[in-house]
CSV table of C-alpha atoms in Angstrom, one decimal:
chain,number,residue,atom,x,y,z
A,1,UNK,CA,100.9,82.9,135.5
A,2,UNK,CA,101.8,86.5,135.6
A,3,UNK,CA,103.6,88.5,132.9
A,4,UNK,CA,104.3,91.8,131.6
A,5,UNK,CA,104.0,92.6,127.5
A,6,UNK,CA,105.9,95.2,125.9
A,7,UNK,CA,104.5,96.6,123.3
A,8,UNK,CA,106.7,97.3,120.2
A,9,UNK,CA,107.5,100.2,118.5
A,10,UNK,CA,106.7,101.7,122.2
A,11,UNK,CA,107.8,100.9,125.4
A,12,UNK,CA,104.5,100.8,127.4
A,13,UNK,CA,104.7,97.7,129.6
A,14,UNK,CA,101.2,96.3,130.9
A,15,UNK,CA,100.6,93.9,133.5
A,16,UNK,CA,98.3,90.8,132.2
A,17,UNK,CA,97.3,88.4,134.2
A,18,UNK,CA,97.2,84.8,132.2
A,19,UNK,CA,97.6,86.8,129.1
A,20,UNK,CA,94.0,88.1,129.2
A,21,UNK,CA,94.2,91.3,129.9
A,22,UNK,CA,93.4,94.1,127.2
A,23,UNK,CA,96.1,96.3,125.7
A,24,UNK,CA,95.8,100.4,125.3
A,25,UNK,CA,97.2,102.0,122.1
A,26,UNK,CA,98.2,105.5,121.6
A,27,UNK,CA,98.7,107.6,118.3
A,28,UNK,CA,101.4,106.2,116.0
A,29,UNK,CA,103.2,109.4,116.5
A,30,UNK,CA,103.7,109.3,120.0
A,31,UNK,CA,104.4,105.4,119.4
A,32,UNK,CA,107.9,105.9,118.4
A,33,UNK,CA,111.1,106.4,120.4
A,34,UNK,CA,112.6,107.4,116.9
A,35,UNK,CA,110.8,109.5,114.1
A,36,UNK,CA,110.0,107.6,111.1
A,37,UNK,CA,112.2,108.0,108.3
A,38,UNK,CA,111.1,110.1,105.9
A,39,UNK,CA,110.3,108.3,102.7
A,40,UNK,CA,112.1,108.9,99.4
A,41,UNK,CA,110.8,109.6,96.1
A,42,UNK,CA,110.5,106.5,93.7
A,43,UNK,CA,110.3,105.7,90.7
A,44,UNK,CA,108.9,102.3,90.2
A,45,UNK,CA,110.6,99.5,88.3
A,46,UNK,CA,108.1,96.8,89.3
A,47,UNK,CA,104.2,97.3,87.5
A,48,UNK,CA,101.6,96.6,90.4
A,49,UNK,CA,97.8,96.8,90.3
A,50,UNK,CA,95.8,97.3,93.3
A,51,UNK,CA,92.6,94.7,92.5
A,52,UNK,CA,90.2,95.6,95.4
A,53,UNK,CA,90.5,97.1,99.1
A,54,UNK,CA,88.0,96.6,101.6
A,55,UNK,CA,86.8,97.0,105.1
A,56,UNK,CA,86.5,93.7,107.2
A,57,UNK,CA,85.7,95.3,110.6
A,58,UNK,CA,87.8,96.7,113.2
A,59,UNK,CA,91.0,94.7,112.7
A,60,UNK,CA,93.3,93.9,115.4
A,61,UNK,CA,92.4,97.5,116.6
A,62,UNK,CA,93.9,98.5,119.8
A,63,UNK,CA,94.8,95.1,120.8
A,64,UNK,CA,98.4,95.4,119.7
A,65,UNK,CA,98.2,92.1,117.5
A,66,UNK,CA,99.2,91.3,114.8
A,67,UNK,CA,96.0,89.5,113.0
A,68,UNK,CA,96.7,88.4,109.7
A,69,UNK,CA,94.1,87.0,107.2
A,70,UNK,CA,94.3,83.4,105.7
A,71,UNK,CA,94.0,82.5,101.7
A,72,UNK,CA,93.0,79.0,100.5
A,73,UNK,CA,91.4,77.8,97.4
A,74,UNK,CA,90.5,81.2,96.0
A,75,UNK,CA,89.2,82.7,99.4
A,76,UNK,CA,90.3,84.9,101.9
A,77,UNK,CA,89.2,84.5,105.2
A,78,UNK,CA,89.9,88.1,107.7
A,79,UNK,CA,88.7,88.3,111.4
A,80,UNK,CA,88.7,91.0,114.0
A,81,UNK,CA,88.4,91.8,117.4
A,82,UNK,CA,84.9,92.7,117.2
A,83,UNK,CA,84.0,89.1,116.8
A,84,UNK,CA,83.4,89.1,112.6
A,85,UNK,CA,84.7,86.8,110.2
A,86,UNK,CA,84.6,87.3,106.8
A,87,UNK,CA,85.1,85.5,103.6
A,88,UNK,CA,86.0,87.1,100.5
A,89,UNK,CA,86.6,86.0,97.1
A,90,UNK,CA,90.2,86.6,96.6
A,91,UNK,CA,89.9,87.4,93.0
A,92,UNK,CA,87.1,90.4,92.9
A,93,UNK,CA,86.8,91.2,96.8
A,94,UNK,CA,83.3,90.4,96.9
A,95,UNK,CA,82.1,89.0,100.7
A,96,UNK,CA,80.8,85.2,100.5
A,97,UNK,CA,79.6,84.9,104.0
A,98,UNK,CA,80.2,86.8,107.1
A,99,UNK,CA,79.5,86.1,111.1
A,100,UNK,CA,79.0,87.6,114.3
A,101,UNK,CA,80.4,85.8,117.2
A,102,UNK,CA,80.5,88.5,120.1
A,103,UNK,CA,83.8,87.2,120.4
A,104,UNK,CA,87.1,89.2,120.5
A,105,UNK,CA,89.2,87.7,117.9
A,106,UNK,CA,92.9,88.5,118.5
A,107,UNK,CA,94.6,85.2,116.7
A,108,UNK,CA,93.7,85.6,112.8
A,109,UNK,CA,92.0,82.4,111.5
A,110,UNK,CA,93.7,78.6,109.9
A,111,UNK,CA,92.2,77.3,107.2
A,112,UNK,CA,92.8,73.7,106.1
A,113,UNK,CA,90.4,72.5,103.5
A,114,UNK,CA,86.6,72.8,104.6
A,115,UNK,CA,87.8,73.7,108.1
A,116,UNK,CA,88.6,77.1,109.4
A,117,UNK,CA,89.9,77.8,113.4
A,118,UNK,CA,90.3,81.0,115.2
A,119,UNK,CA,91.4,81.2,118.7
A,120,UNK,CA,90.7,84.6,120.8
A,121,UNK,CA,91.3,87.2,123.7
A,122,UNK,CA,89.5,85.2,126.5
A,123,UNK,CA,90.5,82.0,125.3
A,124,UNK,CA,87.9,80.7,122.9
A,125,UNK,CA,89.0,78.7,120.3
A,126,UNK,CA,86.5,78.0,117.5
A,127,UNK,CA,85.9,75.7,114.5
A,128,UNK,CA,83.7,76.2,111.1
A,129,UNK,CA,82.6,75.7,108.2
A,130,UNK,CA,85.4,77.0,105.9
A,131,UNK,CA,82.7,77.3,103.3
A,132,UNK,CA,79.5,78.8,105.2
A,133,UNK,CA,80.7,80.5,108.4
A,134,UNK,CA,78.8,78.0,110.6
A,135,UNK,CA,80.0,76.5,113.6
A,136,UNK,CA,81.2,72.9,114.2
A,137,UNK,CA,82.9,73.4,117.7
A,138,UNK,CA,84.1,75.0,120.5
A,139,UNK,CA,86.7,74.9,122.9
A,140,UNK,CA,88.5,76.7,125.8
A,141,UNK,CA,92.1,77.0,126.6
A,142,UNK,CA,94.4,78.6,129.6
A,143,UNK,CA,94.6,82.2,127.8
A,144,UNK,CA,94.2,84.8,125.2
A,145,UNK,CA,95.4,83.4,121.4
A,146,UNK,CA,97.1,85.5,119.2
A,147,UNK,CA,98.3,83.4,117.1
A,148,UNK,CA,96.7,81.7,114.3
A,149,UNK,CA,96.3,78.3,114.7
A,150,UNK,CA,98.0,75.0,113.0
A,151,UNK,CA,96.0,72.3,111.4
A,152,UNK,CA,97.6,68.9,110.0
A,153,UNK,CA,97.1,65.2,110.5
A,154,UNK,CA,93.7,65.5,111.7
A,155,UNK,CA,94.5,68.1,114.7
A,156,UNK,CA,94.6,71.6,115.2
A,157,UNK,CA,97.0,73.2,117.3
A,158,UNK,CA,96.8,75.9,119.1
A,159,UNK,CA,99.3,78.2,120.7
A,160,UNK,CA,98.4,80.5,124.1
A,161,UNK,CA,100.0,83.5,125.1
A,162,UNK,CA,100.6,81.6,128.7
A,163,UNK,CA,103.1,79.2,126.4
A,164,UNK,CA,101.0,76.6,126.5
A,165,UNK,CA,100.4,74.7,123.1
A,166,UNK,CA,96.8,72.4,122.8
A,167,UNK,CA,96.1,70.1,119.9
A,168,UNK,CA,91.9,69.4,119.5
A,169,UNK,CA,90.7,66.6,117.2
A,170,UNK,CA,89.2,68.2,114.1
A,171,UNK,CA,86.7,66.4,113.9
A,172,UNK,CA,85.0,67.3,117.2
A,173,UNK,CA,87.3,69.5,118.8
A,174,UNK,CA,87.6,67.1,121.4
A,175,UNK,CA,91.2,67.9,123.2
A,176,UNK,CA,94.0,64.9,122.1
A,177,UNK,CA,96.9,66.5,124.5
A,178,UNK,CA,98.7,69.7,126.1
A,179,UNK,CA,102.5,70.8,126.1
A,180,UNK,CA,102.0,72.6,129.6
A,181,UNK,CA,106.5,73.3,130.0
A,182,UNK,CA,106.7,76.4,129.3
A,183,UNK,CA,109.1,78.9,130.7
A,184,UNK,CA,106.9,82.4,130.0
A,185,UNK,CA,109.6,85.7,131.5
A,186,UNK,CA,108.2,88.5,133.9
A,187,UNK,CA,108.9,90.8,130.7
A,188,UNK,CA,108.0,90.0,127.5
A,189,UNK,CA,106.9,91.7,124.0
A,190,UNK,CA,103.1,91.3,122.7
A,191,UNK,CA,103.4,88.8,120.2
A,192,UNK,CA,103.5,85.1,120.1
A,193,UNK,CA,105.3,82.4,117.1
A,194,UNK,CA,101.8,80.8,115.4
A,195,UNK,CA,102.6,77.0,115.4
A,196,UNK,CA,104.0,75.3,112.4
A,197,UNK,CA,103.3,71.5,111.8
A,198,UNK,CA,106.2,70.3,109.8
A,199,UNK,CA,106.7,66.2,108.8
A,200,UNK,CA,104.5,64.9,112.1
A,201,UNK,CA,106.8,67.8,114.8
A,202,UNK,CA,105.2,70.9,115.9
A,203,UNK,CA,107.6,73.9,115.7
A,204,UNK,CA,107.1,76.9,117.7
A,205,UNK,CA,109.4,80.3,119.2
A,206,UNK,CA,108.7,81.1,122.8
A,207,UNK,CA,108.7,83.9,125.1
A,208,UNK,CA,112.3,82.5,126.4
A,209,UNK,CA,113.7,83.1,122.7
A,210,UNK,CA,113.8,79.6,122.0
A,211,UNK,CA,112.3,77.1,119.1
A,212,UNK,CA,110.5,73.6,120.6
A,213,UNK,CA,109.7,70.7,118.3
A,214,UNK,CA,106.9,68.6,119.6
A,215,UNK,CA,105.6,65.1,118.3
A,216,UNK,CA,102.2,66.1,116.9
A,217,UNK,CA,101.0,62.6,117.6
A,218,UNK,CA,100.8,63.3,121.8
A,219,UNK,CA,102.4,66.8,122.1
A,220,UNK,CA,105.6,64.8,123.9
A,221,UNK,CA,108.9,67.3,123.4
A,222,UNK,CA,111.3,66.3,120.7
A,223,UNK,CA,114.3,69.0,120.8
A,224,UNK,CA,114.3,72.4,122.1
A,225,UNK,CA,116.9,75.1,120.8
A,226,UNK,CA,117.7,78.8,121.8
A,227,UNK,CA,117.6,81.7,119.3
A,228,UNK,CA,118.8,84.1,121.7
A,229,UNK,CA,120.4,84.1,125.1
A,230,UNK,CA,118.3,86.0,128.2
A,231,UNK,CA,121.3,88.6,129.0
A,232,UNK,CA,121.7,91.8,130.8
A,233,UNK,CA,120.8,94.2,133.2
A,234,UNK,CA,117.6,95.4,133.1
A,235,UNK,CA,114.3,93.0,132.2
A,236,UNK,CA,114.0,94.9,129.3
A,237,UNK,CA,118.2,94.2,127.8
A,238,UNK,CA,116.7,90.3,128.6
A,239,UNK,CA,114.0,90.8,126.6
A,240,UNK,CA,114.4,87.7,124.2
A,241,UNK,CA,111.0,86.5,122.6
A,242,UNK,CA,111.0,84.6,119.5
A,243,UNK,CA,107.5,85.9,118.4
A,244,UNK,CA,107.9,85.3,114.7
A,245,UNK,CA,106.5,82.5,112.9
A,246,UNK,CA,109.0,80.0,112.1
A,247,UNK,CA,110.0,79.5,108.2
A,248,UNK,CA,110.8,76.0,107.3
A,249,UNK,CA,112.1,75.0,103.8
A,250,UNK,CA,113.9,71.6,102.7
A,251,UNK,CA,113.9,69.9,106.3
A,252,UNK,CA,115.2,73.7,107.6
A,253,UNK,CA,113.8,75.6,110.3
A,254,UNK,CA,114.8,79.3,110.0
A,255,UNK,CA,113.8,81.8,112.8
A,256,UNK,CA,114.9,84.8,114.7
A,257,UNK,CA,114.6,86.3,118.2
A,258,UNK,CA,114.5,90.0,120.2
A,259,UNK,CA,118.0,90.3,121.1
A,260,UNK,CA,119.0,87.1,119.2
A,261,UNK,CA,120.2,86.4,116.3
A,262,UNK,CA,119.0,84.3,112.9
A,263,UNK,CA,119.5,80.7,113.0
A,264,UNK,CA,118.9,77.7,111.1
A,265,UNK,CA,117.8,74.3,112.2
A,266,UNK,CA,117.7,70.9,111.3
A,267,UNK,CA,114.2,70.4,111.4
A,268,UNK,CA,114.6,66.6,112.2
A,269,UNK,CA,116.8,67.1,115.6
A,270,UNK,CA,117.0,70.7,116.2
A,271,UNK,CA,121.1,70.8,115.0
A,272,UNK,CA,122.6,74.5,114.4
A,273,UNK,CA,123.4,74.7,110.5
A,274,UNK,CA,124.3,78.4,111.1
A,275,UNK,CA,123.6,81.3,113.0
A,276,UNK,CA,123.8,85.3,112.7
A,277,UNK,CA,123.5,88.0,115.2
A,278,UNK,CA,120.4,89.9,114.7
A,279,UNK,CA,117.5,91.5,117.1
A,280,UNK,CA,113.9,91.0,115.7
A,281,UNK,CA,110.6,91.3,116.6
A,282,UNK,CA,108.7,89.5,113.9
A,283,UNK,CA,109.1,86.8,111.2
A,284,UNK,CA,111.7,86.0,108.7
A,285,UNK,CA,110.7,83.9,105.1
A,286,UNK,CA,113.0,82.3,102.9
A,287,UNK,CA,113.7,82.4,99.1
A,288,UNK,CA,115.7,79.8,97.0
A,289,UNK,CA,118.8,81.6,98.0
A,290,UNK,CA,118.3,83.9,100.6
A,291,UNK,CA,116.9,84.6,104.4
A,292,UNK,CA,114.6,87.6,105.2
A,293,UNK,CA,114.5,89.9,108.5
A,294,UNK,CA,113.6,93.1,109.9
A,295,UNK,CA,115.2,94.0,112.8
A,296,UNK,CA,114.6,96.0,115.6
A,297,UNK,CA,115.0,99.7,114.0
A,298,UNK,CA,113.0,98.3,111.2
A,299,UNK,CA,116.0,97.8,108.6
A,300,UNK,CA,115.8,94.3,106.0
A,301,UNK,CA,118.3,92.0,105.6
A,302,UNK,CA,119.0,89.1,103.1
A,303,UNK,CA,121.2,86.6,104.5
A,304,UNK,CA,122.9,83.6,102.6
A,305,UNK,CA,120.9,80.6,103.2
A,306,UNK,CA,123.3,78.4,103.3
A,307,UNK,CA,125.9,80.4,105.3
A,308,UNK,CA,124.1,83.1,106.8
A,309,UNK,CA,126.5,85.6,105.5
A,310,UNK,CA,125.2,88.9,104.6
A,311,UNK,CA,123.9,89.9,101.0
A,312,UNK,CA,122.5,92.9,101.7
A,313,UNK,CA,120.8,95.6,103.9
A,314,UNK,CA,118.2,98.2,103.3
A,315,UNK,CA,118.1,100.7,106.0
A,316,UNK,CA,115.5,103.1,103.7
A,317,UNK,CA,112.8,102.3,106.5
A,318,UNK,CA,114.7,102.7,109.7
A,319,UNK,CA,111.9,103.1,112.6
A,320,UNK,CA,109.0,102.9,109.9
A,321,UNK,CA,108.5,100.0,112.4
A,322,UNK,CA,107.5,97.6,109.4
A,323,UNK,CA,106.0,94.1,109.4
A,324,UNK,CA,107.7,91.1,108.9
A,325,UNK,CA,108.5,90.1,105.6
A,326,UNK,CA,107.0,88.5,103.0
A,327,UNK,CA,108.5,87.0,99.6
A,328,UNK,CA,106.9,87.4,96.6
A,329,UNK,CA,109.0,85.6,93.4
A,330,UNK,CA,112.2,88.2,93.2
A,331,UNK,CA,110.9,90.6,95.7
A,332,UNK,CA,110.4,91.1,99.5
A,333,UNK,CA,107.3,92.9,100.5
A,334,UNK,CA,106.6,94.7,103.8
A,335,UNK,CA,103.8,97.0,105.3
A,336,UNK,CA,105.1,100.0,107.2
A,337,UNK,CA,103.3,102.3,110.1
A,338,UNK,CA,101.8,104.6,107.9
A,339,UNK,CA,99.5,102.2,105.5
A,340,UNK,CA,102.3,102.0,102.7
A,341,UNK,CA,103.1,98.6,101.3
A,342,UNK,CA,107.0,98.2,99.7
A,343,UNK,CA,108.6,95.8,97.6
A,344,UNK,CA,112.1,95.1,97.5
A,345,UNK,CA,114.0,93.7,95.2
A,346,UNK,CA,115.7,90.0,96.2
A,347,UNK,CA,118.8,90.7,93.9
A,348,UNK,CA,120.3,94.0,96.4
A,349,UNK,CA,117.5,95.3,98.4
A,350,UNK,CA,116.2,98.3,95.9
A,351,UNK,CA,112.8,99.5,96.6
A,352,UNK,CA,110.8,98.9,93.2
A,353,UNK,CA,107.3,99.5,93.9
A,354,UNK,CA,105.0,101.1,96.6
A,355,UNK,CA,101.3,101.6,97.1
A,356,UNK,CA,99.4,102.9,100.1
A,357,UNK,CA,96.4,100.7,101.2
A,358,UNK,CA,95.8,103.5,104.3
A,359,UNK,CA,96.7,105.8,106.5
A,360,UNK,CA,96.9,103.2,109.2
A,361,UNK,CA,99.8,100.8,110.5
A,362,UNK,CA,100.3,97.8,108.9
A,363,UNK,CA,101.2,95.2,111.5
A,364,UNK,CA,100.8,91.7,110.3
A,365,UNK,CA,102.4,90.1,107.5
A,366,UNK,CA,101.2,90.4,104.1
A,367,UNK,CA,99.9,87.3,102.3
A,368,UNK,CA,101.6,85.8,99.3
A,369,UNK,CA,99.5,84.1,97.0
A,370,UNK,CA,101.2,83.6,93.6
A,371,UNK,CA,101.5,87.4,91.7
A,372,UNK,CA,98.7,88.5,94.1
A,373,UNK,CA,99.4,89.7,97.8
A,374,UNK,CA,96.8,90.3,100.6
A,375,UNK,CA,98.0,93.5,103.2
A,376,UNK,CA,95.8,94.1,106.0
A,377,UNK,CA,96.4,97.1,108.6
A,378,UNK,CA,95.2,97.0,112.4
A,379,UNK,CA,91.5,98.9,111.5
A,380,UNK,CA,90.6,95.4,109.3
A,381,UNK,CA,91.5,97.3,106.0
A,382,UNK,CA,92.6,94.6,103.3
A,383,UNK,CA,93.9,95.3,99.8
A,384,UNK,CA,95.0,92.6,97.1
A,385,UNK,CA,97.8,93.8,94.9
A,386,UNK,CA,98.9,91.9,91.5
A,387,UNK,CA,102.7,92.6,90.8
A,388,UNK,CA,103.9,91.8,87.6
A,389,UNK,CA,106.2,89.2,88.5
């Protein structure tokens, strides 16, 4: 299968064929149609620490990924495309283990108890030992990952960049089925939706700017939904990839697509609750009351949960070209193209706090783990941050 990827914040199209190609970069100055918005000066209202920053590697380096480290029981586990993994105490930073696969990691790692799985650029998808770094299996699939993968119910899931979606046996990564229906454009942005396994479905966006729900049991489809409608001119105006990872709260999906809009989902049969014009190329997360989301000139929204109505915008960041969101008790944080890491108030949006983990772009999503959260940028830079919550 052949298909184009456009690269956000630039638009540098690059034929791959199954996925597998690799991606050029270019200076984040020249990366952006628009000039960042200059930052203004704070004052903050929110008391953060930074605990520890450290190198892990090159990061998701030139591959124009966004790899995004995993926390679980008091580790954190970062990968790169130089085929390292490394585990870190969460608390103090230190390194517990680290490996050398000669592989190119491109999908960030799952953790799920003792097991970890990474998938990467040429397809390999790997299994170890959460708590030593050593190998338990191996498997293959149709193209490049760049996604992290899914574990639950004794499978782990994996999501390819053709559209395909495989589910291996845990135990000895034996393969227990394939959802091989995809509908993958000529034209589509670099960036897949990791899977979500959610009350025995698997949830996932696609290229097509749709969510599918699959039985995790045998992979058979279970609904399908659109987030955005494939319209216009041009392959670019039809660009509508639903490359965020899915949020799901109280039986809820929430997601968003490029040139789409915000929905929400009964996570049961699929059903519209509500739905709100908006053009994303990342995530959205969920708080008790609200919905999260960048859109495509890098502005945040809070939308009603229940309605979808909006609450608020903060357009402080406009083509700062910022990750997806991240909650973190009241506040919203985000990473921006120049290493700075913001949090937002929930109430109305006001920036409270801001640190700098590096010069570089921070692509991938930060990781909320209670008053702590984990930032990485695309050289493998991580810093853990304690707000004050």
């Amino acid at each position: 299968m052949k298909k184009a990827a456009l690269i956000l914040p630039f638009a540098i199209s690059v034929g791959l064929l199954g996925g597998c190609d690799w991606m050029k970069d270019r200076s984040t100055k020249k990366e952006n149609i628009a000039a960042p918005k200059e930052l203004r000066e704070l004052t903050p209202t929110l008391s953060v620490t930074e605990l520890w920053t450290k190198g892990t590697g090159k990061g998701a380096g030139k591959s124009g990924v966004r790899i995004r480290p995993a926390v679980a029981d008091g580790k954190l586990y970062a990968a790169g495309v130089d085929g390292e993994i490394t585990a870190i105490d969460a608390a103090s930073g230190r390194t517990l283990w680290n490996e050398d696969f000669k592989l190119r990691f491109t999908g960030g790692p799952g953790v799920s108890g003792d097991l970890l799985v990474i998938g990467g650029l040429d397809g390999d998808v790997l299994a170890l030992d959460a708590s030593t770094g050593k190998e338990r299996w191996r498997a293959r699939v149709s193209a490049e990952v760049i996604t992290a993968p899914a574990i639950g119910d004794g499978l782990a899931v994996v999501r390819c960049n053709d559209g395909r979606i495989y589910a291996f046996d845990v135990a000895d990564g034996k393969q227990r089925w394939i959802y091989d229906r995809p509908t993958v454009p000529l034209l589509s942005l670099r960036g897949n939706s990791a899977p979500v396994i959610n009350n025995g479905l698997v949830l996932s966006g696609t290229d097509a700017g749709k969510v599918v729900a699959l039985r995790l049991s045998d992979g058979a489809p279970v609904w399908e939904q659109a987030l955005a409608a494939s319209e216009g001119r041009s392959e670019v105006e039809r660009l509508s990839d639903a490359d965020g990872t899915l949020a799901v709260e109280s039986d809820v999906v929430f997601g968003v697509a490029n040139h789409g809009q915000v929905v929400a989902l009964g996570a049961a049969n699929g059903r519209p609750l509500w739905n709100r014009p908006l053009s994303s190329y990342t995530n959205v997360d969920v708080s008790a009351s609200q919905v999260y989301a960048v859109d495509e000139e890098s502005q945040v929204w809070a939308l009603d949960r229940t309605s979808g109505s909006s609450m608020w915008k903060q357009d402080a960041f406009q083509h700062r070209w910022l990750s997806g969101p991240a909650v973190q008790g009241g506040y919203v944080v985000v990473g921006d193209l120049e290493g700075f890491v913001h949090w937002l108030a929930i109430a109305d949006g006001t920036e409270v706090a801001r640190e700098r983990l590096s010069k570089d772009p921070i692509r991938a999503t930060p990781v909320v783990s209670g008053d702590v959260v984990y930032v990485e940028d695309v050289e493998g830079k991580l810093g853990a941050y304690r707000a004050q919550l």
